[in-house]
XYZ file of C-alpha atoms in Angstrom:
352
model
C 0.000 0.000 0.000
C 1.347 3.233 -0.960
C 1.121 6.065 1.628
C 2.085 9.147 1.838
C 4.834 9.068 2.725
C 6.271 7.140 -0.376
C 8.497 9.077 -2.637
C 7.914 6.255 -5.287
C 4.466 6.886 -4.880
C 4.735 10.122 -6.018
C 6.988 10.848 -8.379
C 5.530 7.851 -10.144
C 1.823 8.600 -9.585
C 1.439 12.276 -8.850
C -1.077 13.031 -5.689
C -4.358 15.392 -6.054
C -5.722 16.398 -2.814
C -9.588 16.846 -3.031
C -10.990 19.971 -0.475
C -13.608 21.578 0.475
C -16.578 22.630 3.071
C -18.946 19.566 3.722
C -21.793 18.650 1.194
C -19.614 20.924 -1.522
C -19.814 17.899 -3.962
C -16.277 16.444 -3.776
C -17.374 12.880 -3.357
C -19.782 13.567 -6.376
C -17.220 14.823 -8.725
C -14.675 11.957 -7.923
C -17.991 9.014 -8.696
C -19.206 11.277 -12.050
C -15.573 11.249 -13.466
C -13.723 7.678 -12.513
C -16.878 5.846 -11.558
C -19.718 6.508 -14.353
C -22.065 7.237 -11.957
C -25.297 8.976 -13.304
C -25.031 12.814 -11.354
C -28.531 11.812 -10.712
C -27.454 9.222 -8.449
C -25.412 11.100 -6.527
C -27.798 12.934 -4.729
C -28.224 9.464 -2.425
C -24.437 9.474 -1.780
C -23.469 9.455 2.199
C -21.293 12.668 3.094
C -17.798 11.368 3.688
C -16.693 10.784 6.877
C -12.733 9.597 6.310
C -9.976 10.345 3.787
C -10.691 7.662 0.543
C -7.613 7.179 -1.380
C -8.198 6.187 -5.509
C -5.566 4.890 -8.009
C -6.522 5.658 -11.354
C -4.317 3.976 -13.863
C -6.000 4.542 -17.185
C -2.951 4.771 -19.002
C 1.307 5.608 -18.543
C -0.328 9.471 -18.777
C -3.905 9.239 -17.119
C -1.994 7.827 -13.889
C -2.143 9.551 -10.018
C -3.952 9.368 -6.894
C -6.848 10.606 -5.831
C -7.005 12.022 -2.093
C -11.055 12.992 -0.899
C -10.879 14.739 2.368
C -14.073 14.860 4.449
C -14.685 18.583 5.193
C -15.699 18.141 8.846
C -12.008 17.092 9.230
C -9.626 19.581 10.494
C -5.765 18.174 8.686
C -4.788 21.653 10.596
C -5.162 19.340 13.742
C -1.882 18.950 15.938
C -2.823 15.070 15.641
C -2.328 15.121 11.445
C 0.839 15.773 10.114
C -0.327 18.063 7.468
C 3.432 18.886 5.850
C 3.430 15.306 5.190
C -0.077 15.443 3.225
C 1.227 18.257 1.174
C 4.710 17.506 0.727
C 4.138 15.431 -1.981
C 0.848 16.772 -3.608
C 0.888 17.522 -7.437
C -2.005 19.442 -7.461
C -4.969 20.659 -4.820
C -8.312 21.027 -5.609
C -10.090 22.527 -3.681
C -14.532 22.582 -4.209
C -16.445 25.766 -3.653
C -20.124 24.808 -3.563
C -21.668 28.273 -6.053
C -25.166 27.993 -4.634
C -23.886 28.568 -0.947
C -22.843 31.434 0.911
C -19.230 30.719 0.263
C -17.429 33.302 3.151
C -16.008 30.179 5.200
C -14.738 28.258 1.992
C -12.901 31.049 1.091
C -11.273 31.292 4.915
C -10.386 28.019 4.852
C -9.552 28.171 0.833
C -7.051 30.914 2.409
C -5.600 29.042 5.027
C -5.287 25.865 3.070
C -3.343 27.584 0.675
C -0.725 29.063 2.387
C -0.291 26.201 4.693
C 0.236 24.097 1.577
C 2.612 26.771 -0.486
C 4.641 26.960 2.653
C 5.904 23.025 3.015
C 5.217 22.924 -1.304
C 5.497 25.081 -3.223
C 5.269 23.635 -6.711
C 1.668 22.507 -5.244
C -0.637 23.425 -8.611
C -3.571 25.284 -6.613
C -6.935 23.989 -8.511
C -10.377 26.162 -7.451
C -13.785 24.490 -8.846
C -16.758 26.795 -8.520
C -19.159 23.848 -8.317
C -23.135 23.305 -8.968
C -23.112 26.623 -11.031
C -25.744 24.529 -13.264
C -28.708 25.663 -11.106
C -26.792 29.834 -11.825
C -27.774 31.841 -14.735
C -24.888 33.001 -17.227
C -24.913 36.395 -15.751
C -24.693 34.686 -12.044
C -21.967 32.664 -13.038
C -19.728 35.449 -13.909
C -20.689 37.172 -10.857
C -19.876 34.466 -9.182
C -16.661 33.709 -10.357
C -15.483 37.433 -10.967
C -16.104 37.711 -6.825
C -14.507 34.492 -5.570
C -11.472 34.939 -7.484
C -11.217 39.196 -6.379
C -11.795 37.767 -2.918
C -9.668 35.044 -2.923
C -6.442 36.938 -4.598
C -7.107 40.064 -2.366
C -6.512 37.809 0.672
C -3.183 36.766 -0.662
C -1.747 40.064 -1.489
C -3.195 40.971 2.362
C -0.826 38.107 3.540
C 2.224 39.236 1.009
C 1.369 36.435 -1.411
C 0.865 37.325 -4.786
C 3.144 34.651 -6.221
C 1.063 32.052 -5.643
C -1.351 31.498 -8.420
C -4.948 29.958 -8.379
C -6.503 28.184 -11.173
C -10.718 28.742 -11.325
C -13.107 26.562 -13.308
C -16.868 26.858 -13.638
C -17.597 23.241 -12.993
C -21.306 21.224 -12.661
C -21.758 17.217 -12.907
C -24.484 17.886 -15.248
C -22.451 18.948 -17.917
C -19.239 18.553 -19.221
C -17.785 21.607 -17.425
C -15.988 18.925 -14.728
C -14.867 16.962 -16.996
C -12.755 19.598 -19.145
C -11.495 21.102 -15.799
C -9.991 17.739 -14.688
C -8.562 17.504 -18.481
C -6.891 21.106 -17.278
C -5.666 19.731 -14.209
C -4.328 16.230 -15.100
C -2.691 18.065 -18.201
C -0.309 20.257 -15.805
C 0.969 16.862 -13.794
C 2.132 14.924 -17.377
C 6.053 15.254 -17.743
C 5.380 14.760 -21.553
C 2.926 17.048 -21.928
C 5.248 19.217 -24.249
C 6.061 16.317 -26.538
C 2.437 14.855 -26.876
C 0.833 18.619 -27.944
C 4.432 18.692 -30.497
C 3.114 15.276 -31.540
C -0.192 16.673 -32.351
C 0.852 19.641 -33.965
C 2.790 17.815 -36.201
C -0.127 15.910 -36.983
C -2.390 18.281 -38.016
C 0.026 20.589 -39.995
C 1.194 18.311 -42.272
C -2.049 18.049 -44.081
C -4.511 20.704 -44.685
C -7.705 18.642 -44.217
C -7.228 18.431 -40.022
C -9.134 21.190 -38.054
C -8.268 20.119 -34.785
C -7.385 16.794 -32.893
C -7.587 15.888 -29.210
C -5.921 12.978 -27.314
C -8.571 11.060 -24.817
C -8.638 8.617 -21.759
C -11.600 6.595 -23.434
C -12.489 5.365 -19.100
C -12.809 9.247 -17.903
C -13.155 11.358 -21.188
C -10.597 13.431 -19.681
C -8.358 14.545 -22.808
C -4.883 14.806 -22.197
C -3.621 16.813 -25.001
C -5.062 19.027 -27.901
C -2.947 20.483 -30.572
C -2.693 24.551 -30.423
C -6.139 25.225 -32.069
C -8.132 26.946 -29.860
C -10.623 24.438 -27.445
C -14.507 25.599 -27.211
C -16.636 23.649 -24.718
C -19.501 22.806 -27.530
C -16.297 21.146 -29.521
C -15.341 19.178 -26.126
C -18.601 17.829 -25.732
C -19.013 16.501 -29.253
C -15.890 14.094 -28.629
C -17.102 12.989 -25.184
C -20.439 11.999 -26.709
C -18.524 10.542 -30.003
C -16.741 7.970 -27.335
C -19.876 7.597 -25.479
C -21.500 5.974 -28.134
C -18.855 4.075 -29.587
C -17.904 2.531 -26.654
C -21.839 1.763 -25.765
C -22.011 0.062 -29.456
C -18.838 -1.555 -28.824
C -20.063 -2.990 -25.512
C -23.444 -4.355 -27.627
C -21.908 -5.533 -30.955
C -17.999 -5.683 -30.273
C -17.911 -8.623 -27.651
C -17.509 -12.135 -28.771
C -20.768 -14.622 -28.710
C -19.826 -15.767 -25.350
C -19.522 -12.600 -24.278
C -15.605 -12.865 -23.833
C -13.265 -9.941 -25.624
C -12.588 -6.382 -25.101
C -15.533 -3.784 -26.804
C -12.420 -1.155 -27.036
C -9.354 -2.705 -29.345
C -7.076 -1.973 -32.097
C -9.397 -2.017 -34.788
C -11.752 0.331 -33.131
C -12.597 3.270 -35.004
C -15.259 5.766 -36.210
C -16.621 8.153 -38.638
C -19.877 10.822 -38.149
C -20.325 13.499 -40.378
C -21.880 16.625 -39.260
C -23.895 19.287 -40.775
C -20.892 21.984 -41.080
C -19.316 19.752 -43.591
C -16.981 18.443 -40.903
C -16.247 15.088 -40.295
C -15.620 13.630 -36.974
C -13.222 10.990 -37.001
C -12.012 8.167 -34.027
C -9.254 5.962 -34.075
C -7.583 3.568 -30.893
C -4.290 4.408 -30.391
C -3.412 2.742 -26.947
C -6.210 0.430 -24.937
C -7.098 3.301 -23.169
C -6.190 6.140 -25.910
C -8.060 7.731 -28.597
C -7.385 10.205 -31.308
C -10.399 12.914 -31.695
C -10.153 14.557 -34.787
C -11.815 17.189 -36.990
C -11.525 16.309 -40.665
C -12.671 18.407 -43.438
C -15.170 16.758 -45.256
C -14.265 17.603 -49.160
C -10.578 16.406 -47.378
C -12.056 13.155 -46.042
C -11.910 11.433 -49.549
C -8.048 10.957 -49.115
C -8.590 8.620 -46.459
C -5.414 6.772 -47.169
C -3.302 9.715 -46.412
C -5.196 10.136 -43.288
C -4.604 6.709 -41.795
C -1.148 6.826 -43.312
C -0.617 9.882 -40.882
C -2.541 8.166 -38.001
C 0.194 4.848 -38.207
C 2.810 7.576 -37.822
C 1.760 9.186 -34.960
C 0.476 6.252 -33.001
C 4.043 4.724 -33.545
C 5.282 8.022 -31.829
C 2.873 7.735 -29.420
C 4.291 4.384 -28.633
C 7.647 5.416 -28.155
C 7.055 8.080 -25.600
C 4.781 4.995 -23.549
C 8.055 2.972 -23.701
C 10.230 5.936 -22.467
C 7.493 6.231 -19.849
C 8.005 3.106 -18.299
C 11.397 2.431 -18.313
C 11.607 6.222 -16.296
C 8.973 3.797 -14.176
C 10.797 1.105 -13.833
C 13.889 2.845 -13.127
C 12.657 4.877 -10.411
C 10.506 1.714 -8.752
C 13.856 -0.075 -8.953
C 15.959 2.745 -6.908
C 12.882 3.031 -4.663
C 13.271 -0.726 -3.709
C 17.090 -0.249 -3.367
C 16.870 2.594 -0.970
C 14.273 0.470 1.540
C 16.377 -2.031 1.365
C 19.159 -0.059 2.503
C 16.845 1.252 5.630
C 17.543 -0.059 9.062
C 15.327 -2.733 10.888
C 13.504 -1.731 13.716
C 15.900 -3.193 16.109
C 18.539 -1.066 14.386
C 20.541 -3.915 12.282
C 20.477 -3.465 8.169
C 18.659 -5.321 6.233
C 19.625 -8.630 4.193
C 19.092 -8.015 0.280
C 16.556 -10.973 -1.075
């Protein structure tokens, strides 16, 4: 069991902290994203009453831990050892429920924060304005305009502008939490850099691509887009694209006997839309899949297209392999060095 304590742990598996006043909807987020879970149903979840860990392993990318933190807790408590908890955090979110009278979320926002910056500073500081579906456009702005004046004046009060806050509109009924996680997974993948090159590339060496995204088919959380610009009606079009090929795959992709896997190399899929754009899926990992936006006159060259596609899902699979042997490499020093720890009663340990 990894703890937190583990520097394996990680630097392999990046932490996210999940915050918040009670009944903010951080339990709810976490069961919408990883779990499938109908945001209808989660009005019958139980309000959390103990720290749940998660490991999600979609992929060598789509790969941390997920921390939820009841919000009756106080980690500020002389009996938690809250410089552990944040020492080795990747990123803190931290849920601000819209529809509430959010004073004390932004006090303890404010004292999370520079608790955390002080032991961590390279702690990404995540703020989801949550359940804005039940605001009106105008509200939402409001909303947002005030928490994040608020929130930044209390900083500069306390001499600290440098750190940097993130805010996201966010609401399980729509797609808003899923493209905020995208945001905030994106900023904890080392390769980041190479995958959006990867996808630039892509796309500019043909004229017929519009725009392409790379996504974790489990969460819909895309990890990469090329440098076209992303609007959320665009986002929402490829979540419901791998909605219902995976639901088709689950019905007609599975073997007579029900054995098989409904997501596989051969996977694929084409829907034209009314704009004379073309919407086209490929697999590229077991858990990967290339979005893209194809011109339609363009689409007739399909053999250039896939010819493209082999190329980059080749590249893809090089930067997996120089994923795991940094993996392997660092889970192989991190058994070394406990090794090298003392017993309890002081003598060293014998190497199996």
């Amino acid at each position: 069991v990894l703890d937190f304590n583990d520097p394996f742990s990680t630097e392999v598996k990046p932490r996210i902290l999940l915050m918040g006043l009670r009944r903010s909807g951080k339990s709810s987020i976490q069961k919408v994203v990883f779990h499938k879970m109908s945001p209808n149903e989660t009005l019958f979840l139980e309000s959390t009453n103990k720290i749940c860990r998660e490991d999600v392993s979609n992929s060598s990318f789509v790969n941390f831990q997920i921390w939820d933190f009841p919000g009756q807790i106080d980690f500020f408590d002389p009996t938690f050892d809250y410089e552990m908890i944040f020492r080795g955090t990747g990123a803190l979110i931290f849920v601000i429920d819209s529809q509430d009278d959010y004073m004390e979320a932004l006090a303890r926002l404010h004292l999370t924060v520079t608790r955390a910056y002080k032991v961590n500073p390279d702690i990404n500081f995540e703020i989801f304005i949550h359940k804005v579906d039940g605001l009106s456009d105008d509200h939402k702005i409001e909303t947002q305009r005030d928490i994040h004046q608020r929130a930044n004046d209390d900083l500069a009060d306390a001499g600290l502008e440098k750190i940097h806050l993130s805010f996201y509109l966010t609401s399980i009924y729509d797609h808003s939490i899923f493209e905020a996680f995208s945001k905030v997974v994106q900023k904890l993948i080392p390769q980041l850099p190479t995958l959006e090159n990867l996808l630039n590339i892509f796309i500019s060496v043909s004229t017929c691509y519009i725009l392409s995204f790379l996504f974790d088919v489990v969460s819909k959380i895309y990890i990469a887009t090329d440098s076209t610009p992303v609007d959320m009606q665009t986002y929402e079009l490829c979540c419901d694209m791998i909605d219902v090929v995976i639901d088709i795959s689950c019905i007609y992709g599975l073997k007579d006997d029900g054995t098989g896997t409904p997501y596989d190399k051969e996977s694929m899929a084409i829907i034209k839309l009314n704009n004379t754009t073309v919407l086209y899926l490929k697999e590229v990992t077991k858990f990967l899949a290339l979005v893209c936006f194809v011109r339609e006159e363009s689409f007739e060259r399909k053999g250039l297209i896939d010819y493209n596609f082999h190329c980059f899902r080749k590249a893809i699979q090089e930067v997996f392999e120089v994923r795991m042997k940094v993996v392997r490499s660092r889970k192989h020093q991190s058994h070394v060095q406990k090794n090298k720890r003392p017993t309890p009663n002081g003598t060293p340990r014998m190497p199996l």
